[in-house]
Amino acid sequence: MWRRATSFSHLLSSSKSSLLSPASYGPKIWETLSTEVSKQPGGGFFSKERTPFITFVLGGPGSGKGTQCSRIVDTYGFTHLSAGDLLRKEITMNSENGAMILDTIAKGKIVPSEVTIRLIRKAIESTENDKFLIDGFPRTEENRIAYERIVQIGAEPNIVLFFDCPEEVMVKRVLSRNEGRVDDNIDTVKERLKAFRSLNLPVINHYSNKGVLYKIDGTGTQDEIFERVCAVFDAWK
Ligand SMILES: Nc1ncnc2c1ncn2[C@@H]1O[C@H](COP(=O)(O)OP(=O)(O)OP(=O)(O)O)[C@@H](O)[C@H]1O
Ligand SMILES: Nc1ccn([C@H]2C[C@H](O)[C@@H](COP(=O)(O)O)O2)c(=O)n1
Ligand SMILES: [Mg+2]
């Protein structure tokens, strides 16, 4: 079982203040220590008995998060939770927040944190797996801070992957995705890129400063990118 490490700074050889490059992956560790935290009043997602291994997967629209997550699931046995997919499911189910979510996504804006976090929490609670890929979250500093406040125990992700990709490559991929997404059109993509730059990059920098960020070159073929991803996970399993 993969466990939350009390300290994994020895895995990360680069300066904490800069984004990590694939060349900076450290040695393999086969066993790490579990955090000895006790259940706190107020109740977070997790407890001493259940502190899963959490990977946040970040990157701009079309950077390949979902594609690589599927491959990580197949190879490393993670459960993939895409915040965007969870929100889109609310739209199709015509739930209480469905109309608001549709309007927000169609404009390339960000849904209020409490709505997204509730969906993530429900999904985590409905599976017994102890390894999660949380794709497209946190999207904003507000998302991140709200998550930390609600989760309490084990709120820090073990790993944050950032798929770094030029905007022109991302736009090309999104516009040829052809999955009928309401936000895969040039006007909304421009808004999503704006949101990525102004709201998500600060989150990415936060995790870089914390020393948990793995910046992956998101260009090239899916196989080439997955090799870079494997270099990260092979150091953890
Ligand atoms: N390396 C690649 N080369 C070419 N096309 C790719 C590559 N990786 C993914 N794609 C394609 O690009 C599109 C976007 O990829 P994907 O859905 O994985 O991105 P994403 O980061 O999850 O995007 P979003 O944030 O919009 O959900 C998909 O159609 C996918 O098949
Ligand atoms: N934390 C999140 C994640 C997603 N959304 C909304 C806004 C995004 O443009 C849209 C699609 O997400 P994707 O599938 O591209 O990851 O979903 C959000 O508001 N908050
Ligand atoms: Mg996606």
CSV table of C-alpha atoms and ligand atoms in Angstrom, one decimal:
chain,number,residue,atom,x,y,z
A,1,MET,CA,0.0,0.0,0.0
A,2,TRP,CA,1.2,3.5,-0.8
A,3,ARG,CA,1.4,5.6,2.3
A,4,ARG,CA,1.5,9.2,3.1
A,5,ALA,CA,5.0,10.2,3.9
A,6,THR,CA,5.9,12.3,6.9
A,7,SER,CA,8.7,13.8,4.9
A,8,PHE,CA,9.5,13.3,1.3
A,9,SER,CA,11.8,16.3,0.7
A,10,HIS,CA,14.6,13.9,0.1
A,11,LEU,CA,12.8,12.8,-3.1
A,12,LEU,CA,12.8,16.3,-4.4
A,13,SER,CA,16.3,17.6,-5.3
A,14,SER,CA,15.4,20.9,-6.9
A,15,SER,CA,15.0,24.2,-5.1
A,16,LYS,CA,11.6,24.5,-3.6
A,17,SER,CA,11.1,27.9,-5.1
A,18,SER,CA,11.2,26.8,-8.7
A,19,LEU,CA,9.0,24.4,-10.7
A,20,LEU,CA,10.5,20.9,-10.7
A,21,SER,CA,11.8,19.4,-13.9
A,22,PRO,CA,11.5,15.7,-14.8
A,23,ALA,CA,15.2,15.3,-14.3
A,24,SER,CA,14.9,16.1,-10.6
A,25,TYR,CA,13.1,12.9,-9.5
A,26,GLY,CA,14.8,11.3,-6.6
A,27,PRO,CA,15.6,7.7,-5.7
A,28,LYS,CA,12.9,5.0,-5.4
A,29,ILE,CA,11.4,4.6,-2.0
A,30,TRP,CA,9.5,1.4,-1.4
A,31,GLU,CA,8.2,2.1,2.0
A,32,THR,CA,7.4,5.4,3.7
A,33,LEU,CA,6.2,6.2,7.1
A,34,SER,CA,2.6,6.9,7.8
A,35,THR,CA,1.6,10.2,9.4
A,36,GLU,CA,0.6,9.8,13.0
A,37,VAL,CA,-2.3,12.2,13.2
A,38,SER,CA,-5.3,11.7,15.4
A,39,LYS,CA,-8.9,12.4,14.4
A,40,GLN,CA,-9.6,16.1,15.0
A,41,PRO,CA,-12.9,17.5,16.2
A,42,GLY,CA,-14.9,18.9,13.3
A,43,GLY,CA,-14.3,15.9,11.1
A,44,GLY,CA,-12.4,16.2,7.8
A,45,PHE,CA,-12.5,13.8,4.9
A,46,PHE,CA,-9.8,11.6,6.4
A,47,SER,CA,-8.8,10.1,9.7
A,48,LYS,CA,-5.9,8.3,11.3
A,49,GLU,CA,-7.4,5.1,10.0
A,50,ARG,CA,-7.9,6.5,6.5
A,51,THR,CA,-5.3,8.9,5.1
A,52,PRO,CA,-5.2,8.1,1.3
A,53,PHE,CA,-2.4,8.9,-1.1
A,54,ILE,CA,-3.6,12.0,-2.9
A,55,THR,CA,-2.3,13.2,-6.3
A,56,PHE,CA,-3.6,16.5,-7.7
A,57,VAL,CA,-3.4,16.7,-11.5
A,58,LEU,CA,-3.2,20.2,-12.9
A,59,GLY,CA,-2.6,21.8,-16.2
A,60,GLY,CA,-4.4,24.1,-18.7
A,61,PRO,CA,-7.4,23.0,-20.8
A,62,GLY,CA,-6.3,20.3,-23.2
A,63,SER,CA,-2.9,19.7,-21.5
A,64,GLY,CA,-3.7,16.0,-21.3
A,65,LYS,CA,-4.7,15.5,-17.7
A,66,GLY,CA,-7.6,13.1,-18.4
A,67,THR,CA,-5.7,11.2,-21.0
A,68,GLN,CA,-2.7,10.6,-18.7
A,69,CYS,CA,-4.9,9.9,-15.7
A,70,SER,CA,-6.5,6.9,-17.5
A,71,ARG,CA,-3.1,5.5,-18.1
A,72,ILE,CA,-2.0,6.0,-14.5
A,73,VAL,CA,-5.2,4.2,-13.3
A,74,ASP,CA,-4.3,1.2,-15.6
A,75,THR,CA,-0.7,1.0,-14.5
A,76,TYR,CA,-0.7,2.1,-10.8
A,77,GLY,CA,-4.3,1.3,-9.7
A,78,PHE,CA,-5.4,4.8,-8.7
A,79,THR,CA,-9.0,5.9,-8.6
A,80,HIS,CA,-9.4,8.9,-11.0
A,81,LEU,CA,-11.7,11.7,-9.9
A,82,SER,CA,-12.1,14.5,-12.5
A,83,ALA,CA,-13.6,17.6,-10.9
A,84,GLY,CA,-14.9,18.6,-14.4
A,85,ASP,CA,-16.5,15.2,-14.9
A,86,LEU,CA,-18.2,15.3,-11.5
A,87,LEU,CA,-19.6,18.7,-12.3
A,88,ARG,CA,-20.8,17.6,-15.8
A,89,LYS,CA,-22.5,14.7,-14.2
A,90,GLU,CA,-24.5,17.1,-12.0
A,91,ILE,CA,-25.7,18.9,-15.2
A,92,THR,CA,-26.8,15.6,-16.8
A,93,MET,CA,-28.6,14.5,-13.6
A,94,ASN,CA,-30.4,17.9,-13.5
A,95,SER,CA,-29.4,18.2,-9.9
A,96,GLU,CA,-30.1,21.2,-7.7
A,97,ASN,CA,-26.9,23.0,-8.9
A,98,GLY,CA,-27.1,21.7,-12.5
A,99,ALA,CA,-28.2,24.9,-14.1
A,100,MET,CA,-25.7,27.0,-12.3
A,101,ILE,CA,-22.9,24.6,-13.1
A,102,LEU,CA,-23.8,24.6,-16.8
A,103,ASP,CA,-23.9,28.4,-16.9
A,104,THR,CA,-20.5,28.6,-15.2
A,105,ILE,CA,-18.8,26.0,-17.3
A,106,ALA,CA,-20.2,27.4,-20.6
A,107,LYS,CA,-18.7,30.8,-19.6
A,108,GLY,CA,-15.3,29.2,-18.8
A,109,LYS,CA,-15.6,30.3,-15.2
A,110,ILE,CA,-15.1,28.4,-11.9
A,111,VAL,CA,-17.9,26.8,-9.9
A,112,PRO,CA,-18.0,27.7,-6.1
A,113,SER,CA,-15.6,25.6,-4.1
A,114,GLU,CA,-18.2,24.2,-1.7
A,115,VAL,CA,-20.1,22.6,-4.6
A,116,THR,CA,-17.0,21.0,-6.2
A,117,ILE,CA,-15.6,19.8,-2.8
A,118,ARG,CA,-18.9,18.2,-1.8
A,119,LEU,CA,-18.8,16.1,-5.0
A,120,ILE,CA,-15.1,15.1,-4.5
A,121,ARG,CA,-15.8,14.2,-0.9
A,122,LYS,CA,-18.8,12.0,-1.9
A,123,ALA,CA,-16.7,10.3,-4.6
A,124,ILE,CA,-13.9,9.6,-2.1
A,125,GLU,CA,-16.2,8.3,0.5
A,126,SER,CA,-17.9,5.9,-2.0
A,127,THR,CA,-14.7,4.0,-2.8
A,128,GLU,CA,-12.4,1.9,-0.7
A,129,ASN,CA,-9.3,2.6,-2.7
A,130,ASP,CA,-6.5,4.5,-0.9
A,131,LYS,CA,-4.9,6.2,-3.9
A,132,PHE,CA,-6.7,9.0,-5.7
A,133,LEU,CA,-5.9,11.2,-8.7
A,134,ILE,CA,-7.9,14.4,-8.3
A,135,ASP,CA,-7.9,15.9,-11.8
A,136,GLY,CA,-8.6,19.6,-12.3
A,137,PHE,CA,-8.6,20.5,-8.7
A,138,PRO,CA,-7.7,22.8,-6.9
A,139,ARG,CA,-8.3,25.2,-9.8
A,140,THR,CA,-8.0,28.4,-7.7
A,141,GLU,CA,-6.4,29.5,-4.4
A,142,GLU,CA,-10.0,29.6,-3.1
A,143,ASN,CA,-10.5,26.0,-4.0
A,144,ARG,CA,-7.3,25.0,-2.3
A,145,ILE,CA,-7.9,26.9,0.9
A,146,ALA,CA,-11.5,25.7,1.1
A,147,TYR,CA,-10.3,22.1,0.6
A,148,GLU,CA,-7.6,22.4,3.3
A,149,ARG,CA,-10.2,23.9,5.7
A,150,ILE,CA,-12.7,21.1,5.1
A,151,VAL,CA,-10.3,18.1,4.8
A,152,GLN,CA,-8.1,19.0,7.9
A,153,ILE,CA,-6.2,15.7,8.3
A,154,GLY,CA,-4.0,14.9,5.3
A,155,ALA,CA,-5.1,17.9,3.4
A,156,GLU,CA,-1.7,18.3,1.8
A,157,PRO,CA,-1.4,16.2,-1.4
A,158,ASN,CA,1.4,13.7,-1.6
A,159,ILE,CA,2.1,14.7,-5.2
A,160,VAL,CA,1.0,17.4,-7.6
A,161,LEU,CA,1.5,16.8,-11.3
A,162,PHE,CA,1.5,19.8,-13.6
A,163,PHE,CA,1.2,19.1,-17.3
A,164,ASP,CA,3.0,22.0,-18.9
A,165,CYS,CA,2.0,22.7,-22.4
A,166,PRO,CA,2.1,25.7,-24.8
A,167,GLU,CA,-1.3,27.4,-25.3
A,168,GLU,CA,-1.4,26.8,-29.0
A,169,VAL,CA,-1.0,23.1,-28.5
A,170,MET,CA,-3.7,23.0,-25.9
A,171,VAL,CA,-6.1,25.0,-28.1
A,172,LYS,CA,-5.5,22.7,-31.0
A,173,ARG,CA,-6.2,19.6,-28.8
A,174,VAL,CA,-9.4,21.1,-27.3
A,175,LEU,CA,-10.8,22.2,-30.6
A,176,SER,CA,-10.3,18.7,-32.1
A,177,ARG,CA,-11.6,16.8,-29.0
A,178,ASN,CA,-15.1,16.3,-30.4
A,179,GLU,CA,-16.8,15.0,-27.3
A,180,GLY,CA,-19.6,17.5,-27.4
A,181,ARG,CA,-18.4,19.5,-24.5
A,182,VAL,CA,-20.2,22.9,-24.2
A,183,ASP,CA,-16.9,24.6,-23.4
A,184,ASP,CA,-14.8,23.2,-26.3
A,185,ASN,CA,-15.3,26.2,-28.6
A,186,ILE,CA,-12.8,29.0,-29.2
A,187,ASP,CA,-14.5,31.7,-27.2
A,188,THR,CA,-14.8,29.6,-24.1
A,189,VAL,CA,-11.4,28.2,-24.5
A,190,LYS,CA,-10.0,31.7,-24.4
A,191,GLU,CA,-11.8,32.3,-21.1
A,192,ARG,CA,-10.6,29.0,-19.7
A,193,LEU,CA,-7.0,29.9,-20.6
A,194,LYS,CA,-7.4,33.3,-18.9
A,195,ALA,CA,-8.8,31.5,-15.8
A,196,PHE,CA,-5.8,29.0,-16.0
A,197,ARG,CA,-3.3,31.8,-16.1
A,198,SER,CA,-4.8,34.1,-13.4
A,199,LEU,CA,-6.3,31.5,-11.0
A,200,ASN,CA,-4.5,28.1,-11.5
A,201,LEU,CA,-0.9,29.2,-11.9
A,202,PRO,CA,-0.8,30.7,-8.4
A,203,VAL,CA,-1.9,27.3,-7.0
A,204,ILE,CA,0.8,25.5,-9.1
A,205,ASN,CA,3.4,28.0,-7.7
A,206,HIS,CA,2.1,27.3,-4.2
A,207,TYR,CA,2.8,23.6,-4.5
A,208,SER,CA,6.1,24.3,-6.1
A,209,ASN,CA,7.1,26.3,-3.1
A,210,LYS,CA,5.9,23.4,-0.9
A,211,GLY,CA,8.2,21.1,-2.8
A,212,VAL,CA,5.5,18.6,-3.9
A,213,LEU,CA,5.2,19.7,-7.6
A,214,TYR,CA,6.3,17.6,-10.5
A,215,LYS,CA,6.3,19.6,-13.7
A,216,ILE,CA,5.8,17.3,-16.7
A,217,ASP,CA,6.5,18.4,-20.3
A,218,GLY,CA,3.0,17.9,-21.8
A,219,THR,CA,4.1,18.0,-25.4
A,220,GLY,CA,4.9,15.0,-27.6
A,221,THR,CA,3.0,11.8,-28.0
A,222,GLN,CA,0.8,10.3,-25.3
A,223,ASP,CA,3.4,7.5,-24.9
A,224,GLU,CA,6.3,10.0,-24.5
A,225,ILE,CA,4.3,11.9,-21.9
A,226,PHE,CA,3.4,8.8,-20.0
A,227,GLU,CA,7.1,7.8,-19.7
A,228,ARG,CA,7.7,11.1,-17.9
A,229,VAL,CA,4.7,10.4,-15.7
A,230,CYS,CA,6.0,6.9,-14.9
A,231,ALA,CA,9.3,8.3,-13.7
A,232,VAL,CA,7.4,10.1,-11.0
A,233,PHE,CA,5.2,7.2,-9.8
A,234,ASP,CA,8.0,4.6,-10.0
A,235,ALA,CA,9.8,6.7,-7.4
A,236,TRP,CA,6.8,6.3,-5.0
A,237,LYS,CA,5.5,2.8,-5.3
B,1,LIG,N1,-0.1,13.9,-26.3
B,1,LIG,C1,-1.1,14.2,-27.0
B,1,LIG,N2,-1.1,14.4,-28.3
B,1,LIG,C2,-2.2,14.7,-29.1
B,1,LIG,N3,-3.4,14.7,-28.6
B,1,LIG,C3,-3.6,14.5,-27.3
B,1,LIG,C4,-2.4,14.2,-26.4
B,1,LIG,N4,-2.9,14.0,-25.2
B,1,LIG,C5,-4.2,14.1,-25.2
B,1,LIG,N5,-4.6,14.4,-26.5
B,1,LIG,C6,-6.0,14.7,-26.9
B,1,LIG,O1,-6.2,16.1,-26.6
B,1,LIG,C7,-7.6,16.2,-26.1
B,1,LIG,C8,-7.5,16.8,-24.7
B,1,LIG,O2,-6.9,15.9,-23.8
B,1,LIG,P1,-7.5,15.7,-22.4
B,1,LIG,O3,-8.9,15.5,-22.4
B,1,LIG,O4,-6.7,14.6,-21.8
B,1,LIG,O5,-7.0,17.1,-21.7
B,1,LIG,P2,-7.4,17.7,-20.3
B,1,LIG,O6,-6.2,18.3,-19.8
B,1,LIG,O7,-8.1,16.7,-19.5
B,1,LIG,O8,-8.4,18.8,-20.8
B,1,LIG,P3,-9.6,19.6,-20.0
B,1,LIG,O9,-9.0,20.4,-18.9
B,1,LIG,O10,-10.2,20.4,-21.0
B,1,LIG,O11,-10.5,18.5,-19.5
B,1,LIG,C9,-8.2,14.9,-26.2
B,1,LIG,O12,-9.0,14.8,-27.3
B,1,LIG,C10,-7.0,13.9,-26.2
B,1,LIG,O13,-7.4,12.7,-26.9
B,2,LIG,N1,-12.1,22.6,-9.7
B,2,LIG,C1,-12.9,22.9,-10.8
B,2,LIG,C2,-12.8,22.0,-11.9
B,2,LIG,C3,-13.6,22.3,-13.0
B,2,LIG,N2,-14.4,23.3,-12.9
B,2,LIG,C4,-15.3,23.7,-14.1
B,2,LIG,C5,-14.7,24.8,-14.9
B,2,LIG,C6,-13.9,24.1,-16.0
B,2,LIG,O1,-13.7,24.9,-17.1
B,2,LIG,C7,-14.9,22.9,-16.3
B,2,LIG,C8,-14.3,21.8,-17.0
B,2,LIG,O2,-13.2,21.2,-16.2
B,2,LIG,P1,-12.1,20.3,-16.9
B,2,LIG,O3,-12.9,19.1,-17.4
B,2,LIG,O4,-11.6,21.0,-18.0
B,2,LIG,O5,-11.1,19.9,-15.8
B,2,LIG,O6,-15.4,22.6,-15.0
B,2,LIG,C9,-14.5,24.1,-11.8
B,2,LIG,O7,-15.3,25.1,-11.8
B,2,LIG,N3,-13.8,23.9,-10.7
B,3,MG,MG,-10.1,16.7,-18.6
